[in-house]
Amino acid sequence: MNPNVSEASRQAWTKFLHEVAAIRERLECAPGSDNDEPWFRGHSRGDYDLLPSLFRSFEDRDNDAVWEKIWRKESDLFWEVLGSGPGTSWRVGG
């Protein structure tokens, strides 16, 4: 045990871990279950398509011409961010 951690902190951490385990059990996503990875979907409807916002404005995403438009849009967004100013930490290349 780490001597720099108080007994109260250990107890609080243990209590937190037990609460997380209980919630995972209640949500039926406990380790070892068929659905063992809990995650927040961000939408209350389970049938709502999860698409990055870049794809939402294109209806026929199975079309090669549409993918070309998506690629161009993504490229435009990349270069816009890259050139957004001297405070950016984005780098191109090695």
mmCIF file with all atom_site columns, C-alpha atoms in Angstrom:
data_model
loop_
_atom_site.group_PDB
_atom_site.id
_atom_site.type_symbol
_atom_site.label_atom_id
_atom_site.label_alt_id
_atom_site.label_comp_id
_atom_site.label_asym_id
_atom_site.label_entity_id
_atom_site.label_seq_id
_atom_site.pdbx_PDB_ins_code
_atom_site.Cartn_x
_atom_site.Cartn_y
_atom_site.Cartn_z
_atom_site.occupancy
_atom_site.B_iso_or_equiv
_atom_site.pdbx_formal_charge
_atom_site.auth_seq_id
_atom_site.auth_comp_id
_atom_site.auth_asym_id
_atom_site.auth_atom_id
_atom_site.pdbx_PDB_model_num
ATOM 1  C CA . MET A 1 1  ? 0.000   0.000   0.000   1.00 0.00 ? 1  MET A CA 1
ATOM 2  C CA . ASN A 1 2  ? 1.031   3.545   -0.684  1.00 0.00 ? 2  ASN A CA 1
ATOM 3  C CA . PRO A 1 3  ? 1.805   5.251   2.646   1.00 0.00 ? 3  PRO A CA 1
ATOM 4  C CA . ASN A 1 4  ? 0.936   8.651   1.117   1.00 0.00 ? 4  ASN A CA 1
ATOM 5  C CA . VAL A 1 5  ? -2.732  7.682   0.647   1.00 0.00 ? 5  VAL A CA 1
ATOM 6  C CA . SER A 1 6  ? -4.987  8.141   3.646   1.00 0.00 ? 6  SER A CA 1
ATOM 7  C CA . GLU A 1 7  ? -7.311  5.445   4.909   1.00 0.00 ? 7  GLU A CA 1
ATOM 8  C CA . ALA A 1 8  ? -10.268 7.740   4.154   1.00 0.00 ? 8  ALA A CA 1
ATOM 9  C CA . SER A 1 9  ? -9.123  8.015   0.519   1.00 0.00 ? 9  SER A CA 1
ATOM 10 C CA . ARG A 1 10 ? -8.781  4.218   0.265   1.00 0.00 ? 10 ARG A CA 1
ATOM 11 C CA . GLN A 1 11 ? -12.253 3.748   1.668   1.00 0.00 ? 11 GLN A CA 1
ATOM 12 C CA . ALA A 1 12 ? -13.736 6.381   -0.654  1.00 0.00 ? 12 ALA A CA 1
ATOM 13 C CA . TRP A 1 13 ? -12.072 4.759   -3.666  1.00 0.00 ? 13 TRP A CA 1
ATOM 14 C CA . THR A 1 14 ? -13.271 1.287   -2.658  1.00 0.00 ? 14 THR A CA 1
ATOM 15 C CA . LYS A 1 15 ? -16.804 2.613   -2.166  1.00 0.00 ? 15 LYS A CA 1
ATOM 16 C CA . PHE A 1 16 ? -16.692 4.273   -5.602  1.00 0.00 ? 16 PHE A CA 1
ATOM 17 C CA . LEU A 1 17 ? -15.536 1.049   -7.277  1.00 0.00 ? 17 LEU A CA 1
ATOM 18 C CA . HIS A 1 18 ? -18.349 -0.907  -5.587  1.00 0.00 ? 18 HIS A CA 1
ATOM 19 C CA . GLU A 1 19 ? -20.892 1.683   -6.743  1.00 0.00 ? 19 GLU A CA 1
ATOM 20 C CA . VAL A 1 20 ? -19.593 1.462   -10.325 1.00 0.00 ? 20 VAL A CA 1
ATOM 21 C CA . ALA A 1 21 ? -19.802 -2.341  -10.196 1.00 0.00 ? 21 ALA A CA 1
ATOM 22 C CA . ALA A 1 22 ? -23.380 -2.157  -8.887  1.00 0.00 ? 22 ALA A CA 1
ATOM 23 C CA . ILE A 1 23 ? -24.407 0.255   -11.647 1.00 0.00 ? 23 ILE A CA 1
ATOM 24 C CA . ARG A 1 24 ? -22.775 -1.930  -14.313 1.00 0.00 ? 24 ARG A CA 1
ATOM 25 C CA . GLU A 1 25 ? -24.664 -4.919  -12.913 1.00 0.00 ? 25 GLU A CA 1
ATOM 26 C CA . ARG A 1 26 ? -27.952 -2.981  -12.968 1.00 0.00 ? 26 ARG A CA 1
ATOM 27 C CA . LEU A 1 27 ? -27.313 -1.873  -16.566 1.00 0.00 ? 27 LEU A CA 1
ATOM 28 C CA . GLU A 1 28 ? -26.456 -5.463  -17.501 1.00 0.00 ? 28 GLU A CA 1
ATOM 29 C CA . CYS A 1 29 ? -22.967 -4.567  -18.663 1.00 0.00 ? 29 CYS A CA 1
ATOM 30 C CA . ALA A 1 30 ? -20.874 -6.191  -15.968 1.00 0.00 ? 30 ALA A CA 1
ATOM 31 C CA . PRO A 1 31 ? -17.525 -7.692  -16.964 1.00 0.00 ? 31 PRO A CA 1
ATOM 32 C CA . GLY A 1 32 ? -18.004 -11.119 -18.508 1.00 0.00 ? 32 GLY A CA 1
ATOM 33 C CA . SER A 1 33 ? -21.522 -10.389 -19.769 1.00 0.00 ? 33 SER A CA 1
ATOM 34 C CA . ASP A 1 34 ? -22.433 -10.312 -23.464 1.00 0.00 ? 34 ASP A CA 1
ATOM 35 C CA . ASN A 1 35 ? -22.603 -6.517  -23.271 1.00 0.00 ? 35 ASN A CA 1
ATOM 36 C CA . ASP A 1 36 ? -19.606 -5.719  -21.086 1.00 0.00 ? 36 ASP A CA 1
ATOM 37 C CA . GLU A 1 37 ? -18.637 -2.307  -22.484 1.00 0.00 ? 37 GLU A CA 1
ATOM 38 C CA . PRO A 1 38 ? -20.816 0.527   -21.155 1.00 0.00 ? 38 PRO A CA 1
ATOM 39 C CA . TRP A 1 39 ? -20.797 3.720   -23.176 1.00 0.00 ? 39 TRP A CA 1
ATOM 40 C CA . PHE A 1 40 ? -22.918 6.809   -23.554 1.00 0.00 ? 40 PHE A CA 1
ATOM 41 C CA . ARG A 1 41 ? -24.691 6.908   -26.868 1.00 0.00 ? 41 ARG A CA 1
ATOM 42 C CA . GLY A 1 42 ? -25.649 10.570  -26.683 1.00 0.00 ? 42 GLY A CA 1
ATOM 43 C CA . HIS A 1 43 ? -29.178 9.993   -27.972 1.00 0.00 ? 43 HIS A CA 1
ATOM 44 C CA . SER A 1 44 ? -32.220 8.474   -26.321 1.00 0.00 ? 44 SER A CA 1
ATOM 45 C CA . ARG A 1 45 ? -33.420 6.634   -29.451 1.00 0.00 ? 45 ARG A CA 1
ATOM 46 C CA . GLY A 1 46 ? -31.636 3.326   -29.970 1.00 0.00 ? 46 GLY A CA 1
ATOM 47 C CA . ASP A 1 47 ? -32.478 3.292   -33.678 1.00 0.00 ? 47 ASP A CA 1
ATOM 48 C CA . TYR A 1 48 ? -30.928 6.711   -34.340 1.00 0.00 ? 48 TYR A CA 1
ATOM 49 C CA . ASP A 1 49 ? -28.074 6.422   -36.856 1.00 0.00 ? 49 ASP A CA 1
ATOM 50 C CA . LEU A 1 50 ? -24.729 7.228   -35.296 1.00 0.00 ? 50 LEU A CA 1
ATOM 51 C CA . LEU A 1 51 ? -22.958 9.215   -37.968 1.00 0.00 ? 51 LEU A CA 1
ATOM 52 C CA . PRO A 1 52 ? -20.212 11.780  -37.683 1.00 0.00 ? 52 PRO A CA 1
ATOM 53 C CA . SER A 1 53 ? -21.634 15.199  -38.531 1.00 0.00 ? 53 SER A CA 1
ATOM 54 C CA . LEU A 1 54 ? -19.490 15.210  -41.668 1.00 0.00 ? 54 LEU A CA 1
ATOM 55 C CA . PHE A 1 55 ? -21.622 12.359  -43.093 1.00 0.00 ? 55 PHE A CA 1
ATOM 56 C CA . ARG A 1 56 ? -25.052 13.618  -42.016 1.00 0.00 ? 56 ARG A CA 1
ATOM 57 C CA . SER A 1 57 ? -25.498 16.058  -44.881 1.00 0.00 ? 57 SER A CA 1
ATOM 58 C CA . PHE A 1 58 ? -24.989 13.360  -47.542 1.00 0.00 ? 58 PHE A CA 1
ATOM 59 C CA . GLU A 1 59 ? -27.960 11.098  -48.285 1.00 0.00 ? 59 GLU A CA 1
ATOM 60 C CA . ASP A 1 60 ? -26.512 8.431   -50.609 1.00 0.00 ? 60 ASP A CA 1
ATOM 61 C CA . ARG A 1 61 ? -23.310 7.418   -48.855 1.00 0.00 ? 61 ARG A CA 1
ATOM 62 C CA . ASP A 1 62 ? -22.979 4.253   -51.001 1.00 0.00 ? 62 ASP A CA 1
ATOM 63 C CA . ASN A 1 63 ? -22.246 6.359   -54.068 1.00 0.00 ? 63 ASN A CA 1
ATOM 64 C CA . ASP A 1 64 ? -18.618 6.899   -55.146 1.00 0.00 ? 64 ASP A CA 1
ATOM 65 C CA . ALA A 1 65 ? -19.322 10.492  -56.171 1.00 0.00 ? 65 ALA A CA 1
ATOM 66 C CA . VAL A 1 66 ? -20.706 11.197  -52.694 1.00 0.00 ? 66 VAL A CA 1
ATOM 67 C CA . TRP A 1 67 ? -17.585 9.739   -51.087 1.00 0.00 ? 67 TRP A CA 1
ATOM 68 C CA . GLU A 1 68 ? -15.506 12.037  -53.275 1.00 0.00 ? 68 GLU A CA 1
ATOM 69 C CA . LYS A 1 69 ? -17.512 15.006  -51.930 1.00 0.00 ? 69 LYS A CA 1
ATOM 70 C CA . ILE A 1 70 ? -17.070 13.750  -48.361 1.00 0.00 ? 70 ILE A CA 1
ATOM 71 C CA . TRP A 1 71 ? -13.312 13.394  -48.919 1.00 0.00 ? 71 TRP A CA 1
ATOM 72 C CA . ARG A 1 72 ? -13.100 16.944  -50.283 1.00 0.00 ? 72 ARG A CA 1
ATOM 73 C CA . LYS A 1 73 ? -15.143 18.315  -47.370 1.00 0.00 ? 73 LYS A CA 1
ATOM 74 C CA . GLU A 1 74 ? -12.945 16.503  -44.850 1.00 0.00 ? 74 GLU A CA 1
ATOM 75 C CA . SER A 1 75 ? -9.832  17.793  -46.605 1.00 0.00 ? 75 SER A CA 1
ATOM 76 C CA . ASP A 1 76 ? -11.217 21.348  -46.542 1.00 0.00 ? 76 ASP A CA 1
ATOM 77 C CA . LEU A 1 77 ? -11.932 21.030  -42.817 1.00 0.00 ? 77 LEU A CA 1
ATOM 78 C CA . PHE A 1 78 ? -8.440  19.676  -42.160 1.00 0.00 ? 78 PHE A CA 1
ATOM 79 C CA . TRP A 1 79 ? -6.741  22.552  -43.958 1.00 0.00 ? 79 TRP A CA 1
ATOM 80 C CA . GLU A 1 80 ? -9.043  25.065  -42.286 1.00 0.00 ? 80 GLU A CA 1
ATOM 81 C CA . VAL A 1 81 ? -7.988  23.780  -38.860 1.00 0.00 ? 81 VAL A CA 1
ATOM 82 C CA . LEU A 1 82 ? -4.342  23.591  -39.884 1.00 0.00 ? 82 LEU A CA 1
ATOM 83 C CA . GLY A 1 83 ? -4.345  27.217  -40.965 1.00 0.00 ? 83 GLY A CA 1
ATOM 84 C CA . SER A 1 84 ? -6.432  28.466  -38.063 1.00 0.00 ? 84 SER A CA 1
ATOM 85 C CA . GLY A 1 85 ? -3.617  30.468  -36.554 1.00 0.00 ? 85 GLY A CA 1
ATOM 86 C CA . PRO A 1 86 ? -0.255  30.444  -34.841 1.00 0.00 ? 86 PRO A CA 1
ATOM 87 C CA . GLY A 1 87 ? -1.695  28.882  -31.671 1.00 0.00 ? 87 GLY A CA 1
ATOM 88 C CA . THR A 1 88 ? -2.469  25.614  -33.397 1.00 0.00 ? 88 THR A CA 1
ATOM 89 C CA . SER A 1 89 ? -0.397  22.559  -32.504 1.00 0.00 ? 89 SER A CA 1
ATOM 90 C CA . TRP A 1 90 ? -1.287  20.605  -35.675 1.00 0.00 ? 90 TRP A CA 1
ATOM 91 C CA . ARG A 1 91 ? 1.650   19.466  -37.757 1.00 0.00 ? 91 ARG A CA 1
ATOM 92 C CA . VAL A 1 92 ? 1.827   17.883  -41.181 1.00 0.00 ? 92 VAL A CA 1
ATOM 93 C CA . GLY A 1 93 ? 4.554   15.388  -41.983 1.00 0.00 ? 93 GLY A CA 1
ATOM 94 C CA . GLY A 1 94 ? 7.266   14.035  -39.743 1.00 0.00 ? 94 GLY A CA 1
#
